[in-house]
């Protein structure tokens, strides 16, 4: 399975210069790929385009030759660095989770999620607790590719290891594609099969 971007370019409506220019990238589900680059260069924007969150760009994004669906579940899921920004503050955590899929107790345990958290609102949980929910939401059985945009940066070292270990186990079991965006070169070198340097693919 391949997630592919072809001749991808993007600029904000009022900007004079392109943020992304003529990007071509092919990601395979049989490899864990790292994406490395400086802050502010457009990595997060690229991730949003690859996962279908942004549609106002030039070029094509396809999964096995098909464009990403717009009105149904997207098989390419994005995990943001800041989970609080993508959760409805008026929903309790059980509703936040159930919106995606019905997670079994084994997986909840693997991610260190306590059922007592289900009755709380997002603002009542820590960043690490929220990120556990954000990650497990993205692991819907329909997910074929996972994109993690600095998903562990805000977490303590123990939580980072627990979440990454649980994610990598599922990625390998399901033969999912996985793109890890990170500034942590030690982490990228440890878990990734290939590394893409953002400046090498962006024609700006």
PDB file of C-alpha atoms in Angstrom:
ATOM      1  CA  UNK A   1       0.000   0.000   0.000  1.00  0.00           C
ATOM      2  CA  UNK A   2       1.274   3.468  -0.916  1.00  0.00           C
ATOM      3  CA  UNK A   3       0.396   6.940   0.289  1.00  0.00           C
ATOM      4  CA  UNK A   4       1.630   9.266  -2.412  1.00  0.00           C
ATOM      5  CA  UNK A   5       1.852  13.030  -2.916  1.00  0.00           C
ATOM      6  CA  UNK A   6       2.601  14.237  -6.439  1.00  0.00           C
ATOM      7  CA  UNK A   7       3.605  17.774  -7.400  1.00  0.00           C
ATOM      8  CA  UNK A   8       2.122  19.063  -4.170  1.00  0.00           C
ATOM      9  CA  UNK A   9       2.248  22.825  -3.618  1.00  0.00           C
ATOM     10  CA  UNK A  10       0.553  25.101  -1.091  1.00  0.00           C
ATOM     11  CA  UNK A  11       0.544  28.735  -0.028  1.00  0.00           C
ATOM     12  CA  UNK A  12      -1.728  30.676   2.287  1.00  0.00           C
ATOM     13  CA  UNK A  13      -4.190  32.980   0.480  1.00  0.00           C
ATOM     14  CA  UNK A  14      -2.490  36.231   1.533  1.00  0.00           C
ATOM     15  CA  UNK A  15       1.073  34.929   1.303  1.00  0.00           C
ATOM     16  CA  UNK A  16       3.357  35.908  -1.545  1.00  0.00           C
ATOM     17  CA  UNK A  17       5.581  32.850  -1.301  1.00  0.00           C
ATOM     18  CA  UNK A  18       4.721  29.154  -1.345  1.00  0.00           C
ATOM     19  CA  UNK A  19       5.121  27.217   1.895  1.00  0.00           C
ATOM     20  CA  UNK A  20       5.264  23.904   0.017  1.00  0.00           C
ATOM     21  CA  UNK A  21       6.430  23.619  -3.587  1.00  0.00           C
ATOM     22  CA  UNK A  22       6.454  20.623  -5.928  1.00  0.00           C
ATOM     23  CA  UNK A  23       6.677  18.010  -3.201  1.00  0.00           C
ATOM     24  CA  UNK A  24       6.781  14.397  -4.312  1.00  0.00           C
ATOM     25  CA  UNK A  25       6.743  11.736  -1.630  1.00  0.00           C
ATOM     26  CA  UNK A  26       5.817   8.054  -1.538  1.00  0.00           C
ATOM     27  CA  UNK A  27       5.218   6.253   1.762  1.00  0.00           C
ATOM     28  CA  UNK A  28       4.902   2.477   1.981  1.00  0.00           C
ATOM     29  CA  UNK A  29       2.996   0.551   4.636  1.00  0.00           C
ATOM     30  CA  UNK A  30       5.876  -1.916   5.042  1.00  0.00           C
ATOM     31  CA  UNK A  31       8.225   0.751   6.427  1.00  0.00           C
ATOM     32  CA  UNK A  32       8.244   3.174   9.329  1.00  0.00           C
ATOM     33  CA  UNK A  33       9.330   6.519   7.914  1.00  0.00           C
ATOM     34  CA  UNK A  34      10.667   9.538   9.777  1.00  0.00           C
ATOM     35  CA  UNK A  35      10.209  13.127   8.606  1.00  0.00           C
ATOM     36  CA  UNK A  36      12.718  15.635   9.975  1.00  0.00           C
ATOM     37  CA  UNK A  37      12.892  19.394   9.561  1.00  0.00           C
ATOM     38  CA  UNK A  38      13.149  22.724  11.338  1.00  0.00           C
ATOM     39  CA  UNK A  39      10.179  24.335  13.059  1.00  0.00           C
ATOM     40  CA  UNK A  40       7.959  26.470  10.845  1.00  0.00           C
ATOM     41  CA  UNK A  41       9.040  25.020   7.499  1.00  0.00           C
ATOM     42  CA  UNK A  42       5.669  23.397   6.721  1.00  0.00           C
ATOM     43  CA  UNK A  43       5.866  19.865   8.115  1.00  0.00           C
ATOM     44  CA  UNK A  44       2.534  20.130   9.937  1.00  0.00           C
ATOM     45  CA  UNK A  45       0.838  21.578   6.858  1.00  0.00           C
ATOM     46  CA  UNK A  46       2.155  18.675   4.797  1.00  0.00           C
ATOM     47  CA  UNK A  47       0.795  16.241   7.392  1.00  0.00           C
ATOM     48  CA  UNK A  48      -2.638  17.879   7.260  1.00  0.00           C
ATOM     49  CA  UNK A  49      -2.688  17.614   3.476  1.00  0.00           C
ATOM     50  CA  UNK A  50      -1.535  13.969   3.477  1.00  0.00           C
ATOM     51  CA  UNK A  51      -4.303  13.072   5.940  1.00  0.00           C
ATOM     52  CA  UNK A  52      -7.096  14.909   4.142  1.00  0.00           C
ATOM     53  CA  UNK A  53      -7.588  17.719   6.659  1.00  0.00           C
ATOM     54  CA  UNK A  54      -6.610  20.350   4.092  1.00  0.00           C
ATOM     55  CA  UNK A  55      -7.925  20.269   0.535  1.00  0.00           C
ATOM     56  CA  UNK A  56      -6.978  23.686  -0.895  1.00  0.00           C
ATOM     57  CA  UNK A  57      -3.663  22.671  -2.436  1.00  0.00           C
ATOM     58  CA  UNK A  58      -2.208  22.028  -5.870  1.00  0.00           C
ATOM     59  CA  UNK A  59      -1.206  18.506  -6.857  1.00  0.00           C
ATOM     60  CA  UNK A  60      -2.519  15.088  -5.908  1.00  0.00           C
ATOM     61  CA  UNK A  61      -2.617  12.912  -2.796  1.00  0.00           C
ATOM     62  CA  UNK A  62      -3.620   9.278  -3.268  1.00  0.00           C
ATOM     63  CA  UNK A  63      -3.773   6.079  -1.266  1.00  0.00           C
ATOM     64  CA  UNK A  64      -3.178   3.112  -3.552  1.00  0.00           C
ATOM     65  CA  UNK A  65      -4.102   5.312  -6.510  1.00  0.00           C
ATOM     66  CA  UNK A  66      -7.380   6.567  -5.036  1.00  0.00           C
ATOM     67  CA  UNK A  67      -8.039  10.056  -3.700  1.00  0.00           C
ATOM     68  CA  UNK A  68      -8.765  10.310   0.015  1.00  0.00           C
ATOM     69  CA  UNK A  69     -12.485  10.294   0.924  1.00  0.00           C
ATOM     70  CA  UNK A  70     -13.954  13.644   1.968  1.00  0.00           C
ATOM     71  CA  UNK A  71     -17.257  12.698   3.599  1.00  0.00           C
ATOM     72  CA  UNK A  72     -16.492   9.385   5.258  1.00  0.00           C
ATOM     73  CA  UNK A  73     -13.815   7.977   7.536  1.00  0.00           C
ATOM     74  CA  UNK A  74     -10.361   8.768   6.191  1.00  0.00           C
ATOM     75  CA  UNK A  75      -7.991   5.769   6.214  1.00  0.00           C
ATOM     76  CA  UNK A  76      -5.077   8.174   6.774  1.00  0.00           C
ATOM     77  CA  UNK A  77      -5.223   9.420  10.363  1.00  0.00           C
ATOM     78  CA  UNK A  78      -3.249  12.308  11.859  1.00  0.00           C
ATOM     79  CA  UNK A  79      -2.162  12.571  15.501  1.00  0.00           C
ATOM     80  CA  UNK A  80      -1.506  16.178  16.470  1.00  0.00           C
ATOM     81  CA  UNK A  81       1.085  17.427  18.928  1.00  0.00           C
ATOM     82  CA  UNK A  82      -1.611  19.246  20.937  1.00  0.00           C
ATOM     83  CA  UNK A  83      -4.583  16.899  21.499  1.00  0.00           C
ATOM     84  CA  UNK A  84      -6.662  19.521  23.319  1.00  0.00           C
ATOM     85  CA  UNK A  85      -7.050  21.416  20.042  1.00  0.00           C
ATOM     86  CA  UNK A  86      -8.884  18.565  18.311  1.00  0.00           C
ATOM     87  CA  UNK A  87     -11.333  17.527  21.046  1.00  0.00           C
ATOM     88  CA  UNK A  88     -14.752  19.000  21.724  1.00  0.00           C
ATOM     89  CA  UNK A  89     -14.455  20.594  25.198  1.00  0.00           C
ATOM     90  CA  UNK A  90     -18.178  20.013  25.772  1.00  0.00           C
ATOM     91  CA  UNK A  91     -17.924  16.236  25.342  1.00  0.00           C
ATOM     92  CA  UNK A  92     -16.962  13.774  28.025  1.00  0.00           C
ATOM     93  CA  UNK A  93     -14.052  11.522  27.144  1.00  0.00           C
ATOM     94  CA  UNK A  94     -16.238   8.462  26.529  1.00  0.00           C
ATOM     95  CA  UNK A  95     -18.087  10.424  23.828  1.00  0.00           C
ATOM     96  CA  UNK A  96     -14.780  11.656  22.385  1.00  0.00           C
ATOM     97  CA  UNK A  97     -13.578   8.067  22.081  1.00  0.00           C
ATOM     98  CA  UNK A  98     -16.874   6.534  20.923  1.00  0.00           C
ATOM     99  CA  UNK A  99     -17.057   9.043  18.075  1.00  0.00           C
ATOM    100  CA  UNK A 100     -14.261   7.096  16.407  1.00  0.00           C
ATOM    101  CA  UNK A 101     -14.736   3.465  17.441  1.00  0.00           C
ATOM    102  CA  UNK A 102     -15.521   1.021  20.234  1.00  0.00           C
ATOM    103  CA  UNK A 103     -12.168   0.290  21.895  1.00  0.00           C
ATOM    104  CA  UNK A 104     -11.770  -2.967  23.839  1.00  0.00           C
ATOM    105  CA  UNK A 105     -10.474  -3.156  27.408  1.00  0.00           C
ATOM    106  CA  UNK A 106      -7.178  -4.759  26.353  1.00  0.00           C
ATOM    107  CA  UNK A 107      -6.233  -1.810  24.168  1.00  0.00           C
ATOM    108  CA  UNK A 108      -7.321   0.691  26.800  1.00  0.00           C
ATOM    109  CA  UNK A 109      -4.974  -1.061  29.217  1.00  0.00           C
ATOM    110  CA  UNK A 110      -2.115  -1.094  26.694  1.00  0.00           C
ATOM    111  CA  UNK A 111      -2.385   2.695  26.418  1.00  0.00           C
ATOM    112  CA  UNK A 112      -2.759   3.230  30.152  1.00  0.00           C
ATOM    113  CA  UNK A 113      -6.264   4.659  29.856  1.00  0.00           C
ATOM    114  CA  UNK A 114      -8.388   4.391  33.003  1.00  0.00           C
ATOM    115  CA  UNK A 115     -12.144   4.041  32.642  1.00  0.00           C
ATOM    116  CA  UNK A 116     -12.579   6.538  35.456  1.00  0.00           C
ATOM    117  CA  UNK A 117     -11.407   9.158  32.944  1.00  0.00           C
ATOM    118  CA  UNK A 118     -14.429   8.479  30.708  1.00  0.00           C
ATOM    119  CA  UNK A 119     -16.724  10.721  32.742  1.00  0.00           C
ATOM    120  CA  UNK A 120     -14.332  13.682  32.642  1.00  0.00           C
ATOM    121  CA  UNK A 121     -14.138  16.534  30.157  1.00  0.00           C
ATOM    122  CA  UNK A 122     -10.929  17.139  28.146  1.00  0.00           C
ATOM    123  CA  UNK A 123      -9.910  20.107  30.294  1.00  0.00           C
ATOM    124  CA  UNK A 124      -9.970  17.845  33.361  1.00  0.00           C
ATOM    125  CA  UNK A 125      -7.180  15.607  32.044  1.00  0.00           C
ATOM    126  CA  UNK A 126      -3.455  16.197  31.670  1.00  0.00           C
ATOM    127  CA  UNK A 127      -1.774  16.565  28.287  1.00  0.00           C
ATOM    128  CA  UNK A 128      -0.397  13.030  28.513  1.00  0.00           C
ATOM    129  CA  UNK A 129      -3.799  11.567  29.369  1.00  0.00           C
ATOM    130  CA  UNK A 130      -5.437  13.444  26.499  1.00  0.00           C
ATOM    131  CA  UNK A 131      -2.776  12.295  24.049  1.00  0.00           C
ATOM    132  CA  UNK A 132      -3.483   8.680  24.958  1.00  0.00           C
ATOM    133  CA  UNK A 133      -7.095   9.229  23.896  1.00  0.00           C
ATOM    134  CA  UNK A 134      -6.021  11.090  20.756  1.00  0.00           C
ATOM    135  CA  UNK A 135      -3.737   8.256  19.685  1.00  0.00           C
ATOM    136  CA  UNK A 136      -6.192   5.464  20.396  1.00  0.00           C
ATOM    137  CA  UNK A 137      -8.940   7.344  18.540  1.00  0.00           C
ATOM    138  CA  UNK A 138      -6.753   7.367  15.443  1.00  0.00           C
ATOM    139  CA  UNK A 139      -6.257   3.579  15.578  1.00  0.00           C
ATOM    140  CA  UNK A 140      -9.717   2.823  14.235  1.00  0.00           C
ATOM    141  CA  UNK A 141      -9.680  -0.602  12.493  1.00  0.00           C
ATOM    142  CA  UNK A 142     -10.275   1.246   9.195  1.00  0.00           C
ATOM    143  CA  UNK A 143      -7.009   3.175   9.533  1.00  0.00           C
ATOM    144  CA  UNK A 144      -4.425   2.198   6.918  1.00  0.00           C
ATOM    145  CA  UNK A 145      -1.825   4.933   7.466  1.00  0.00           C
ATOM    146  CA  UNK A 146      -0.913   6.776  10.650  1.00  0.00           C
ATOM    147  CA  UNK A 147       0.834  10.155  10.699  1.00  0.00           C
ATOM    148  CA  UNK A 148       2.244  11.300  14.037  1.00  0.00           C
ATOM    149  CA  UNK A 149       3.128  15.004  14.079  1.00  0.00           C
ATOM    150  CA  UNK A 150       5.434  15.452  17.080  1.00  0.00           C
ATOM    151  CA  UNK A 151       2.925  13.421  19.077  1.00  0.00           C
ATOM    152  CA  UNK A 152       5.221  12.757  22.045  1.00  0.00           C
ATOM    153  CA  UNK A 153       6.983  16.126  22.335  1.00  0.00           C
ATOM    154  CA  UNK A 154       4.813  17.365  25.205  1.00  0.00           C
ATOM    155  CA  UNK A 155       4.970  14.113  27.158  1.00  0.00           C
ATOM    156  CA  UNK A 156       7.280  12.902  29.898  1.00  0.00           C
ATOM    157  CA  UNK A 157       9.820  10.209  29.001  1.00  0.00           C
ATOM    158  CA  UNK A 158       7.889   7.302  30.573  1.00  0.00           C
ATOM    159  CA  UNK A 159       4.643   8.239  28.805  1.00  0.00           C
ATOM    160  CA  UNK A 160       6.514   8.658  25.504  1.00  0.00           C
ATOM    161  CA  UNK A 161       7.866   5.123  25.689  1.00  0.00           C
ATOM    162  CA  UNK A 162       4.522   3.603  26.698  1.00  0.00           C
ATOM    163  CA  UNK A 163       2.575   5.287  23.915  1.00  0.00           C
ATOM    164  CA  UNK A 164       5.176   4.651  21.216  1.00  0.00           C
ATOM    165  CA  UNK A 165       5.554   0.990  22.166  1.00  0.00           C
ATOM    166  CA  UNK A 166       1.782   0.488  22.025  1.00  0.00           C
ATOM    167  CA  UNK A 167       1.484   2.279  18.675  1.00  0.00           C
ATOM    168  CA  UNK A 168       4.371   0.400  17.060  1.00  0.00           C
ATOM    169  CA  UNK A 169       2.907  -2.922  18.174  1.00  0.00           C
ATOM    170  CA  UNK A 170      -0.406  -2.142  16.455  1.00  0.00           C
ATOM    171  CA  UNK A 171       1.300  -0.718  13.356  1.00  0.00           C
ATOM    172  CA  UNK A 172       3.201  -3.980  12.891  1.00  0.00           C
ATOM    173  CA  UNK A 173       0.238  -6.228  13.723  1.00  0.00           C
ATOM    174  CA  UNK A 174      -2.043  -4.471  11.229  1.00  0.00           C
ATOM    175  CA  UNK A 175       0.655  -3.795   8.629  1.00  0.00           C
ATOM    176  CA  UNK A 176      -0.176  -0.083   8.776  1.00  0.00           C
ATOM    177  CA  UNK A 177       1.901   2.679   7.296  1.00  0.00           C
ATOM    178  CA  UNK A 178       3.486   5.013   9.830  1.00  0.00           C
ATOM    179  CA  UNK A 179       5.035   8.460   9.303  1.00  0.00           C
ATOM    180  CA  UNK A 180       6.741   9.876  12.388  1.00  0.00           C
ATOM    181  CA  UNK A 181       7.447  13.611  12.374  1.00  0.00           C
ATOM    182  CA  UNK A 182       9.968  14.483  15.055  1.00  0.00           C
ATOM    183  CA  UNK A 183      12.877  16.726  16.027  1.00  0.00           C
ATOM    184  CA  UNK A 184      14.303  13.888  18.111  1.00  0.00           C
ATOM    185  CA  UNK A 185      16.924  12.308  15.865  1.00  0.00           C
ATOM    186  CA  UNK A 186      17.733   9.623  18.437  1.00  0.00           C
ATOM    187  CA  UNK A 187      14.071   8.572  18.379  1.00  0.00           C
ATOM    188  CA  UNK A 188      13.897   8.680  14.577  1.00  0.00           C
ATOM    189  CA  UNK A 189      17.100   6.658  14.213  1.00  0.00           C
ATOM    190  CA  UNK A 190      15.836   4.085  16.725  1.00  0.00           C
ATOM    191  CA  UNK A 191      12.415   3.269  15.296  1.00  0.00           C
ATOM    192  CA  UNK A 192      12.405   4.386  11.641  1.00  0.00           C
ATOM    193  CA  UNK A 193      13.428   2.326   8.611  1.00  0.00           C
ATOM    194  CA  UNK A 194      13.798   5.398   6.386  1.00  0.00           C
ATOM    195  CA  UNK A 195      14.311   9.101   7.088  1.00  0.00           C
ATOM    196  CA  UNK A 196      13.105  11.963   4.876  1.00  0.00           C
ATOM    197  CA  UNK A 197      14.631  15.402   5.359  1.00  0.00           C
ATOM    198  CA  UNK A 198      12.033  18.052   4.664  1.00  0.00           C
ATOM    199  CA  UNK A 199      14.412  20.451   2.922  1.00  0.00           C
ATOM    200  CA  UNK A 200      15.275  17.707   0.446  1.00  0.00           C
ATOM    201  CA  UNK A 201      11.686  17.321  -0.797  1.00  0.00           C
ATOM    202  CA  UNK A 202      10.418  20.908  -0.588  1.00  0.00           C
ATOM    203  CA  UNK A 203      11.199  22.972  -3.674  1.00  0.00           C
ATOM    204  CA  UNK A 204      10.711  26.340  -1.986  1.00  0.00           C
TER     205      UNK A 204
END
